[in-house]
mmCIF file of C-alpha atoms and ligand atoms in Angstrom:
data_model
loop_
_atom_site.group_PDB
_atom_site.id
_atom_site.type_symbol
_atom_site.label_atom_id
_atom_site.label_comp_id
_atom_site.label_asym_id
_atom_site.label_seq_id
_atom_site.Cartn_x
_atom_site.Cartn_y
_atom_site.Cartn_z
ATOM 1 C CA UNK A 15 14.414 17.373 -17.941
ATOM 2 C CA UNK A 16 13.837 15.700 -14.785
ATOM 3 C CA UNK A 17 10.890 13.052 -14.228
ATOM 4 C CA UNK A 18 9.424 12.548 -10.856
ATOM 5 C CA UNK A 19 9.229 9.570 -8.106
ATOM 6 C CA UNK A 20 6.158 9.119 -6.308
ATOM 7 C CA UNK A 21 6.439 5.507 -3.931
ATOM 8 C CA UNK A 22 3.641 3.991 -2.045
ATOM 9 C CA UNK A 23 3.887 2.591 1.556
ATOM 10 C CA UNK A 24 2.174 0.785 4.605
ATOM 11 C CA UNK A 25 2.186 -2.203 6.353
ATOM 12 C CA UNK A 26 0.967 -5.356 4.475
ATOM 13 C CA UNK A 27 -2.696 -5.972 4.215
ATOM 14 C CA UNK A 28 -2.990 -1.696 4.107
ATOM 15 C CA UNK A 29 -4.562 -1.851 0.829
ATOM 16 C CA UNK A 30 -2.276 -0.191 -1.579
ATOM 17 C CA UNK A 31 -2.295 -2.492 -4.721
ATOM 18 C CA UNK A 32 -5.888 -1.885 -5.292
ATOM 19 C CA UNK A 33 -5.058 1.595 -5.486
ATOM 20 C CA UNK A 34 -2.035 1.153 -7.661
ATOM 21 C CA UNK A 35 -4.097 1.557 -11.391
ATOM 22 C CA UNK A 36 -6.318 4.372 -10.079
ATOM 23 C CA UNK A 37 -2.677 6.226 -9.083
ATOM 24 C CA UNK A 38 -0.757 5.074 -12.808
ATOM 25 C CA UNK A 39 -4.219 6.747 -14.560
ATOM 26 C CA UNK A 40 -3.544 9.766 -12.739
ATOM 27 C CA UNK A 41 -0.772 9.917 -13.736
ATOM 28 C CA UNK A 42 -0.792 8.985 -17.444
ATOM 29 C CA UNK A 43 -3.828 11.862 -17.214
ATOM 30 C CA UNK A 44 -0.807 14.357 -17.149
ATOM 31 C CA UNK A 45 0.445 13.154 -20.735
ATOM 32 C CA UNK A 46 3.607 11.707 -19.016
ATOM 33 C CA UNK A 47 5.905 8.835 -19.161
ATOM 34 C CA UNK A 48 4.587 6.858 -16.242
ATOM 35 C CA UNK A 49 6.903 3.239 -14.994
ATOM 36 C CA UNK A 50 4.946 1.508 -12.785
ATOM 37 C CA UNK A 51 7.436 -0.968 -10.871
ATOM 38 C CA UNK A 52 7.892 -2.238 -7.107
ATOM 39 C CA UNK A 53 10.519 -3.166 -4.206
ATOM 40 C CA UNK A 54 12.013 -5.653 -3.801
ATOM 41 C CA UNK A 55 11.753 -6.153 -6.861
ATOM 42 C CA UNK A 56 11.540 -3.828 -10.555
ATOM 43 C CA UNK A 57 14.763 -5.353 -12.376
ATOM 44 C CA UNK A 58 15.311 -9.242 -13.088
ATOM 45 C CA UNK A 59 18.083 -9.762 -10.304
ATOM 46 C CA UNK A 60 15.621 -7.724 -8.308
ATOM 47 C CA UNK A 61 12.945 -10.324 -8.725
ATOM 48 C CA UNK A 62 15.518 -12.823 -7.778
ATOM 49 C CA UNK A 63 16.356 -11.544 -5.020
ATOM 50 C CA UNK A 64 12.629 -10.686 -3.917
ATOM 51 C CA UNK A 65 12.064 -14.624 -4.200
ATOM 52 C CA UNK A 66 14.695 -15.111 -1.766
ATOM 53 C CA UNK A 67 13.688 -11.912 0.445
ATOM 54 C CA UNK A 68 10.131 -13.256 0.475
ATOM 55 C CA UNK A 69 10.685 -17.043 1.358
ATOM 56 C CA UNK A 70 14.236 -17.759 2.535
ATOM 57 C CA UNK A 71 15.598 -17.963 6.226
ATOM 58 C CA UNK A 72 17.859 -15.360 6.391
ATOM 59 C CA UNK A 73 19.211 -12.074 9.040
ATOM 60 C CA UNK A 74 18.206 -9.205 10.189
ATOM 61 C CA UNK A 75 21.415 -8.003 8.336
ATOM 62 C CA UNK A 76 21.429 -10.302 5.746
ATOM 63 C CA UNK A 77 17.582 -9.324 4.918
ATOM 64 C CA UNK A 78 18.489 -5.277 5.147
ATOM 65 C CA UNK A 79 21.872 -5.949 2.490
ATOM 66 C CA UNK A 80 19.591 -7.372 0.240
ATOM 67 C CA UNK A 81 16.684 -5.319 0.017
ATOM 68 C CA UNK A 82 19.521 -2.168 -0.831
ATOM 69 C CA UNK A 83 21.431 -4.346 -3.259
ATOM 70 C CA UNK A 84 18.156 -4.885 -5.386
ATOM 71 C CA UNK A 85 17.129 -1.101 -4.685
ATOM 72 C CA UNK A 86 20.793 -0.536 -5.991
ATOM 73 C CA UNK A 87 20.092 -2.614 -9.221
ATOM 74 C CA UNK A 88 16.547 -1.232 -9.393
ATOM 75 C CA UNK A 89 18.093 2.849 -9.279
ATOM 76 C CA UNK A 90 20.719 2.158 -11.749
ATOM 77 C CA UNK A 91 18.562 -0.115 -14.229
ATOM 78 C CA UNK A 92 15.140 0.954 -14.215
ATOM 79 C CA UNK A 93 14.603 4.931 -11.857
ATOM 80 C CA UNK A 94 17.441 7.197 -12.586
ATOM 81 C CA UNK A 95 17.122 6.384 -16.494
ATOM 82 C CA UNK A 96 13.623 6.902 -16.512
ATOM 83 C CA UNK A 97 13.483 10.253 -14.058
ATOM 84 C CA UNK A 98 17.050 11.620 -16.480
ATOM 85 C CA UNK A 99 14.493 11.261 -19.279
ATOM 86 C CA UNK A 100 11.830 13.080 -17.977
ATOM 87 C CA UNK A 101 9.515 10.075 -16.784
ATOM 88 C CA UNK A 102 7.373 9.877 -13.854
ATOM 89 C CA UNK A 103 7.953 6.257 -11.990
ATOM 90 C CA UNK A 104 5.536 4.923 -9.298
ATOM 91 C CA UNK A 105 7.086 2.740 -6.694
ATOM 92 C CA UNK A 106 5.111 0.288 -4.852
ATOM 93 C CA UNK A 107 7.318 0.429 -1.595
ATOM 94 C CA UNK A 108 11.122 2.041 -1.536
ATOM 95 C CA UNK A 109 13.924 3.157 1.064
ATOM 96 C CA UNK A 110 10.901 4.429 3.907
ATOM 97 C CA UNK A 111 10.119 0.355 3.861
ATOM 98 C CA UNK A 112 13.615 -0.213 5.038
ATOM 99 C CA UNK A 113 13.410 1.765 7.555
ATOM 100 C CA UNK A 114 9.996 0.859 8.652
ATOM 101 C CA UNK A 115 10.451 -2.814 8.021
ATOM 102 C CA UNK A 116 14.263 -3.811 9.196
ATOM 103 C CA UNK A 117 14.443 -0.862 11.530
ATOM 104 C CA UNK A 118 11.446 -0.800 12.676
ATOM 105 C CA UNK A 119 9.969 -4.375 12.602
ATOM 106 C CA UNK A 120 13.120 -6.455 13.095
ATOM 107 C CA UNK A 121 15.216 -3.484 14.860
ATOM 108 C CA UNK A 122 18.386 -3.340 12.770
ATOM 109 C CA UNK A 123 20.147 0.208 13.670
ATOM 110 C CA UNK A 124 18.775 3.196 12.087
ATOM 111 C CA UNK A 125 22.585 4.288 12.015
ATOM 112 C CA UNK A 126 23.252 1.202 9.424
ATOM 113 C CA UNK A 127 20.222 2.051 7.261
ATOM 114 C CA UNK A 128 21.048 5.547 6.747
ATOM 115 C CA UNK A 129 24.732 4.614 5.661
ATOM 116 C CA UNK A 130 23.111 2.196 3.052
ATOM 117 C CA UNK A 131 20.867 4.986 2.124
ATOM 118 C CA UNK A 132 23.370 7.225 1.192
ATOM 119 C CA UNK A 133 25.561 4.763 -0.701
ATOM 120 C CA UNK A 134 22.992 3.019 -2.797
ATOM 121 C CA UNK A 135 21.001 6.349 -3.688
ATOM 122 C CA UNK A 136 22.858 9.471 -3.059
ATOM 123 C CA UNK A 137 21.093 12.301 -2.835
ATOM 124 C CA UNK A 138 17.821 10.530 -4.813
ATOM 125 C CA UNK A 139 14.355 10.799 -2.330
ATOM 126 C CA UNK A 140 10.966 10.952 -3.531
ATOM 127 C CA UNK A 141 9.447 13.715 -4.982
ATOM 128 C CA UNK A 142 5.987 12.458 -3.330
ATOM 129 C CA UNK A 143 5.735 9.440 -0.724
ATOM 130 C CA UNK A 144 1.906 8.072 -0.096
ATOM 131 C CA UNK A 145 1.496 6.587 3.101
ATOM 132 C CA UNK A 146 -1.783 3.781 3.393
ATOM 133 C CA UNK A 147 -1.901 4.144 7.370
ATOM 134 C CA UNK A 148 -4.597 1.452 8.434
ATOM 135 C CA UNK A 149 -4.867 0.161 12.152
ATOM 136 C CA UNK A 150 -2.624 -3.049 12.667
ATOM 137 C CA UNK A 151 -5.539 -5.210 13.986
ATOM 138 C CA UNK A 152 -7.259 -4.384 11.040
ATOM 139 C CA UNK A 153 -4.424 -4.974 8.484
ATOM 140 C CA UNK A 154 -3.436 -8.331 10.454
ATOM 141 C CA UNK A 155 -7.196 -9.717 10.019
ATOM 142 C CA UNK A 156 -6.662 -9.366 6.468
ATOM 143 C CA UNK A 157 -4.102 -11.120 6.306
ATOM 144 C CA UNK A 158 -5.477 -13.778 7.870
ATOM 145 C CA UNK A 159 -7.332 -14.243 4.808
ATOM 146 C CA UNK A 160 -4.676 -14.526 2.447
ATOM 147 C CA UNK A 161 -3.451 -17.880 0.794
ATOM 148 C CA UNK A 162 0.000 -18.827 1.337
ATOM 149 C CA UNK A 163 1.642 -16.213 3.257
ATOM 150 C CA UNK A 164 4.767 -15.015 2.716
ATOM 151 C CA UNK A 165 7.673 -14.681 5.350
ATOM 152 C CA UNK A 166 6.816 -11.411 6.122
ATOM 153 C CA UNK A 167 2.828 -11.903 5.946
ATOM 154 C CA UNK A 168 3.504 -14.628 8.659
ATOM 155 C CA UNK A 169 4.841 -11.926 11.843
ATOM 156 C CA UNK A 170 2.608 -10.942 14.535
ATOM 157 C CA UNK A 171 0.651 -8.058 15.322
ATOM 158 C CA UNK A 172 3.313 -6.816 17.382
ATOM 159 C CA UNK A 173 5.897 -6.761 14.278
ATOM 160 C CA UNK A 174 3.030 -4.744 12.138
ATOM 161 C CA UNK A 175 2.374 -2.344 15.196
ATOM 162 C CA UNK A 176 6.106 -1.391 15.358
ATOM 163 C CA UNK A 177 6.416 -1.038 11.328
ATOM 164 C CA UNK A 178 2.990 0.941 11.442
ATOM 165 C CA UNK A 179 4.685 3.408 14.215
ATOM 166 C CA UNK A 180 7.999 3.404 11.775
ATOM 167 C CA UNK A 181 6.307 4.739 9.289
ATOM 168 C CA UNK A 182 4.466 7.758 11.194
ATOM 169 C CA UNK A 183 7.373 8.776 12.583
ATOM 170 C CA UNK A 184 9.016 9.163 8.520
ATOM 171 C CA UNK A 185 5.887 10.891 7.539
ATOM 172 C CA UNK A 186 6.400 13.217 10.737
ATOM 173 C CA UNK A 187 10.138 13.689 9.967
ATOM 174 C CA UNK A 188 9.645 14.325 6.427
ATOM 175 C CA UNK A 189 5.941 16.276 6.167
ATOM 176 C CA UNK A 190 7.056 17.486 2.870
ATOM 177 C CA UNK A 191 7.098 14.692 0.893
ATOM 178 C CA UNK A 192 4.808 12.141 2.979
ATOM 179 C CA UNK A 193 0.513 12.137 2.397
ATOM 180 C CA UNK A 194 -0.467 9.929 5.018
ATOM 181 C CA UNK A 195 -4.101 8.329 3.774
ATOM 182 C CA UNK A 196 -6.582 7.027 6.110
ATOM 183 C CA UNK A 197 -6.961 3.404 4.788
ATOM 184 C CA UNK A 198 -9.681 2.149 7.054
ATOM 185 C CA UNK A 199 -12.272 3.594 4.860
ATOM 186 C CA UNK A 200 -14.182 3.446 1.454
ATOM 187 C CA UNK A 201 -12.557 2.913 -1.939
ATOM 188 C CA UNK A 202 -14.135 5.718 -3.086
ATOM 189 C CA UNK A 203 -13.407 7.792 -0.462
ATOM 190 C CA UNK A 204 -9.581 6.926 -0.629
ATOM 191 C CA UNK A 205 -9.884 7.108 -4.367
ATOM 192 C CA UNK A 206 -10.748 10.764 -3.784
ATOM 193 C CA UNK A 207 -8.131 11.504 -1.612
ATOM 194 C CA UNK A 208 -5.830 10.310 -4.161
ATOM 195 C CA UNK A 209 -7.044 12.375 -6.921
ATOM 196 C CA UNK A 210 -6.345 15.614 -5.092
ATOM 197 C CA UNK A 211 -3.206 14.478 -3.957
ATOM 198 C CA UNK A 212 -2.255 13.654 -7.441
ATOM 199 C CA UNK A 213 -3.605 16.777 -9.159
ATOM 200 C CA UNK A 214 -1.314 19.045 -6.515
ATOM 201 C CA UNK A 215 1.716 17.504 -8.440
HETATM 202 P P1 TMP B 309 4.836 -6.112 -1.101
HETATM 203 O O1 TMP B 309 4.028 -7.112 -0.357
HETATM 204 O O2 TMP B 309 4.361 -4.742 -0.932
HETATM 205 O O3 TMP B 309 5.050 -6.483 -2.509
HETATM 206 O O4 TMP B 309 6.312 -6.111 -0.404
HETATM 207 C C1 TMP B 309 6.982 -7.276 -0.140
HETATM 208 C C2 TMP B 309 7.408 -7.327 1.293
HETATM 209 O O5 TMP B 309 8.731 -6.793 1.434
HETATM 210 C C3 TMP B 309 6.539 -6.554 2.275
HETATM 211 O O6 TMP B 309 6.200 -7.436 3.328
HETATM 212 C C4 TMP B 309 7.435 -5.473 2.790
HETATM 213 C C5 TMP B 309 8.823 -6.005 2.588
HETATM 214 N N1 TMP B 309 9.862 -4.997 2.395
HETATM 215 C C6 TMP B 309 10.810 -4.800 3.394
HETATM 216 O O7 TMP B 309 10.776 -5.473 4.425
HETATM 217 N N2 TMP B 309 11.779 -3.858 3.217
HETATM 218 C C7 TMP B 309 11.894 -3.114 2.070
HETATM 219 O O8 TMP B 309 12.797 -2.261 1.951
HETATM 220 C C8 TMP B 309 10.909 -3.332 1.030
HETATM 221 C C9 TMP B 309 10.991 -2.531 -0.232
HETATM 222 C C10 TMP B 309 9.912 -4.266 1.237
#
């Protein structure tokens, strides 16, 4: 018995957490085992280390080691026990923000992310990744809303641009497992989307 993982991705201010309960009842709809957890984050040295992710002064490199040593803790703890027993766990962000974040927004090699990749979680992927692609000027003005930004919140619209472009170019690399969803509209329209993505599962 083998669960699945489905993770959720874009660039800050893209929308997903509203859309996060909508998802997790779609889920639980299918009379599984749903764990609803996040990166960096999902384990209690993950959360530590998403505290210092989030507000210390840190590398490029630095930044990139961390996010896979909680992802490490997080497969280990919390997604490969769940998927062995036949759960289904919903990710809020995994590996594609890596690559979309520290390779794309702060350039660290592809090269070194791949390596980590392959260390920290084999041959695990997502079964399903769902993409909340939203214009950057759009995403950035939300932000501008927001109370006490974190250190990422805080880049430019140039750093969201590149990380928006990062993540195309995984959803064009891997069309099998990406759903790339139109942010910039309705709830309800997205909500839609998201129930027939969910029900092809
Ligand atoms: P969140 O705002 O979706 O909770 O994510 C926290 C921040 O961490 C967000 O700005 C994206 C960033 N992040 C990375 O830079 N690399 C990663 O691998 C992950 C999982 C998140």
């Amino acid at each position: 018995m083998t669960g699945k993982l489905i993770t959720l991705e874009g660039v800050d201010g893209a929308g997903k957490s509203t859309h996060i309960p909508l998802i997790a009842d779609l889920l639980r709809a299918k009379n599984v085992e749903v764990i609803l957890t996040r990166e960096p984050g999902g384990t209690a040295l993950g959360e530590k280390l998403r505290e210092l992710l989030l507000h210390e002064t840190m590398s490029a490199d630095t930044e990139t080691l961390l996010m896979f040593a909680a992802r490490r803790e997080h497969i280990e703890q919390v997604i490969q026990p769940a998927l062995t027993r036949g759960a289904w766990v919903l990710s809020d962000r995994f590996t594609d923000a890596s690559f979309a974040y520290q390779h794309g927004g702060r350039g660290v090699a592809a090269e070194k992310l791949r390596s980590l990749e392959t260390w920290v979680q084999g041959a695990l992927q997502p079964d399903l990744t769902v993409l909340f692609d939203l214009p950057v000027e759009i995403s950035c003005q939300r932000l501008a809303g927001a109370r006490d930004p974190d250190r990422f919140e805080q880049e430019n619209t140039a750093f969201f641009q590149r990380i928006r472009d990062a993540y195309l170019e995984r959803a064009a690399k891997f069309p099998q497992r990406f759903r790339v969803i139109d942010a910039n509209r309705s709830v309800s329209k997205i909500q839609d989307e998201l129930k027939q993505i969910i029900s092809m599962l």
